Amino acid sequence: MKGIAICTAALIGLTTLCGAGTAQTLKKVKDRGTLACGVSQGIEGFSQRDDAGKWAGFDVDFCRALAAAILNDPGKVNFVPLSSQDRFNVLRAGDIDVLSRNSTWTLSRESSLGLMFAAITYFDGQSFMLRKSANIDTALELGGKTICVQTGTTTEHNLADYFLVNGMKYERVAFSAPAEMLAAYASERCAVVTSDSSQLYAERAKLAAAADHVILPELISKEPLGPAVRQGDDQWLLIVKWTHFAMVAAEELGVTTAKIDAALASTKPDIKRLLGTEDTLGEQLGLTRDWAARIVRHVGNYGEVFERNVGSRSRLGIPRGVNALWTHGGMQYAPPIQ
Ligand SMILES: N[C@@H](CCC(=O)N[C@@H](CS)C(=O)NCC(=O)O)C(=O)O
């Protein structure tokens, strides 16, 4: 009934968006003054606490970008570390506003879990890591190996499918925490560890002799990673979705943190629309005109966030690859901000 009331309000000219449910996540976040953001328990480059307890990483920066857009303060985030198994239940229960945690967009996570993925912030794929001394350079030679994997993930299913399809056997050792999984690999309880390729880079960096371990080049699955929200709050979904697109658009337009003040004086129509010096696009989302300027000022554009956390300016050194802008041969592409 309340869902119908929201639609009616839209019909009689109010700006309320028509959503199937009643949740008003934006209002809750504004009233609370902080964003509750689900992140992983600790993956270097994606979401990790430093020695002072401060969260940093690619997924963390997405939460900060949302807080910058909504609250004009990237620090107003309550980070909630979640295991692979718990993440979706915690989101469904309403204990977090958004899940920004290397989660793969799949059909069943939307259909049966009642969630919506807002965007693909990182195009990934599943791979394998093992010791160089094993002299294996293709996944097709992994038959008979013991393989460590994390439970509650797409990784488990892809692993089973890959070995079935290729007529190979393997022994599975499953964990619910990444630290335990890595410790098992380090102590040679398993010869191979499998995960999203990005996470293997992060795990390898933690090993004592990182150079002794190789990540096989094959990607055995598609892992489109991105932020997820509950169904039934279209306004919130749009805010999360367009926060990502604003960051990509800023990179497309050459708008960076360092150049944000110059960009605010730009006469270029695309830049004026993005930064709100012309048009009221931010207000249409329930935010302020300068929502995207706040994101870039406080957090950066997509390329800045990528390079700083996981790319060339980070310890992981992951190449942009398919996560480059579409104008540079990649797949990151923002629909028009107009
Ligand atoms: N993208 C896959 C895998 C995600 C996943 O949870 N991977 C583990 C493997 S390293 C992980 O991130 N663990 C970190 C944690 O539990 O905090 C999915 O959505 O199911």
mmCIF file of N, CA and C in Angstrom, residues 2 7 25 31 40 64 70 75 103 115 121 182 185 190 209 217 238 273 275 295 313 322 334:
data_model
loop_
_atom_site.group_PDB
_atom_site.id
_atom_site.type_symbol
_atom_site.label_atom_id
_atom_site.label_comp_id
_atom_site.label_asym_id
_atom_site.label_seq_id
_atom_site.Cartn_x
_atom_site.Cartn_y
_atom_site.Cartn_z
ATOM 1 N N LYS A 2 1.907 1.212 0.862
ATOM 2 C CA LYS A 2 2.743 2.408 0.936
ATOM 3 C C LYS A 2 3.453 2.646 -0.380
ATOM 4 N N CYS A 7 3.974 6.114 -5.475
ATOM 5 C CA CYS A 7 3.737 6.340 -6.903
ATOM 6 C C CYS A 7 2.741 7.469 -7.108
ATOM 7 N N THR A 25 16.126 5.147 2.085
ATOM 8 C CA THR A 25 17.496 5.019 2.586
ATOM 9 C C THR A 25 18.197 6.377 2.628
ATOM 10 N N ASP A 31 19.530 11.610 8.071
ATOM 11 C CA ASP A 31 19.126 11.794 9.476
ATOM 12 C C ASP A 31 20.211 11.272 10.421
ATOM 13 N N SER A 40 34.655 -5.813 2.753
ATOM 14 C CA SER A 40 35.211 -7.140 3.058
ATOM 15 C C SER A 40 35.973 -7.078 4.379
ATOM 16 N N ARG A 64 33.172 6.110 0.514
ATOM 17 C CA ARG A 64 33.525 7.509 0.806
ATOM 18 C C ARG A 64 32.946 8.458 -0.252
ATOM 19 N N ILE A 70 26.513 12.681 -0.553
ATOM 20 C CA ILE A 70 25.297 12.880 0.260
ATOM 21 C C ILE A 70 25.543 13.844 1.420
ATOM 22 N N GLY A 75 34.425 11.229 5.367
ATOM 23 C CA GLY A 75 34.737 10.549 6.625
ATOM 24 C C GLY A 75 33.492 10.004 7.322
ATOM 25 N N SER A 103 31.722 -8.020 -4.682
ATOM 26 C CA SER A 103 30.616 -8.958 -4.875
ATOM 27 C C SER A 103 30.231 -9.032 -6.336
ATOM 28 N N LEU A 115 17.996 -8.361 -4.160
ATOM 29 C CA LEU A 115 18.971 -7.259 -4.190
ATOM 30 C C LEU A 115 19.050 -6.674 -5.594
ATOM 31 N N THR A 121 31.785 -1.792 -10.928
ATOM 32 C CA THR A 121 32.898 -0.893 -10.632
ATOM 33 C C THR A 121 34.241 -1.546 -10.985
ATOM 34 N N LEU A 182 44.634 -17.997 3.343
ATOM 35 C CA LEU A 182 46.008 -17.686 2.926
ATOM 36 C C LEU A 182 47.024 -18.429 3.801
ATOM 37 N N TYR A 185 47.356 -21.905 2.586
ATOM 38 C CA TYR A 185 48.176 -21.953 1.362
ATOM 39 C C TYR A 185 49.652 -21.767 1.715
ATOM 40 N N CYS A 190 47.295 -26.477 1.058
ATOM 41 C CA CYS A 190 46.791 -26.633 -0.309
ATOM 42 C C CYS A 190 47.854 -26.107 -1.270
ATOM 43 N N ALA A 209 57.424 -14.354 0.370
ATOM 44 C CA ALA A 209 58.215 -14.212 -0.871
ATOM 45 C C ALA A 209 57.224 -14.168 -2.031
ATOM 46 N N PRO A 217 47.331 -17.110 -16.008
ATOM 47 C CA PRO A 217 46.690 -16.081 -16.847
ATOM 48 C C PRO A 217 45.227 -16.361 -17.181
ATOM 49 N N LEU A 238 19.453 4.657 -7.694
ATOM 50 C CA LEU A 238 19.955 5.652 -8.652
ATOM 51 C C LEU A 238 21.168 6.401 -8.099
ATOM 52 N N ARG A 273 27.514 20.389 -16.661
ATOM 53 C CA ARG A 273 26.388 19.525 -16.229
ATOM 54 C C ARG A 273 26.840 18.572 -15.122
ATOM 55 N N LEU A 275 29.303 18.904 -12.978
ATOM 56 C CA LEU A 275 29.663 19.554 -11.707
ATOM 57 C C LEU A 275 28.548 20.446 -11.152
ATOM 58 N N ILE A 295 32.281 14.580 -4.897
ATOM 59 C CA ILE A 295 32.906 13.251 -5.027
ATOM 60 C C ILE A 295 34.351 13.415 -5.505
ATOM 61 N N ARG A 313 49.879 3.077 -8.976
ATOM 62 C CA ARG A 313 50.401 3.815 -7.820
ATOM 63 C C ARG A 313 50.244 3.031 -6.519
ATOM 64 N N VAL A 322 40.768 -4.341 -18.761
ATOM 65 C CA VAL A 322 39.377 -4.104 -19.159
ATOM 66 C C VAL A 322 38.721 -3.017 -18.321
ATOM 67 N N ALA A 334 30.480 5.622 -19.016
ATOM 68 C CA ALA A 334 29.374 6.256 -18.285
ATOM 69 C C ALA A 334 28.299 6.705 -19.265
#
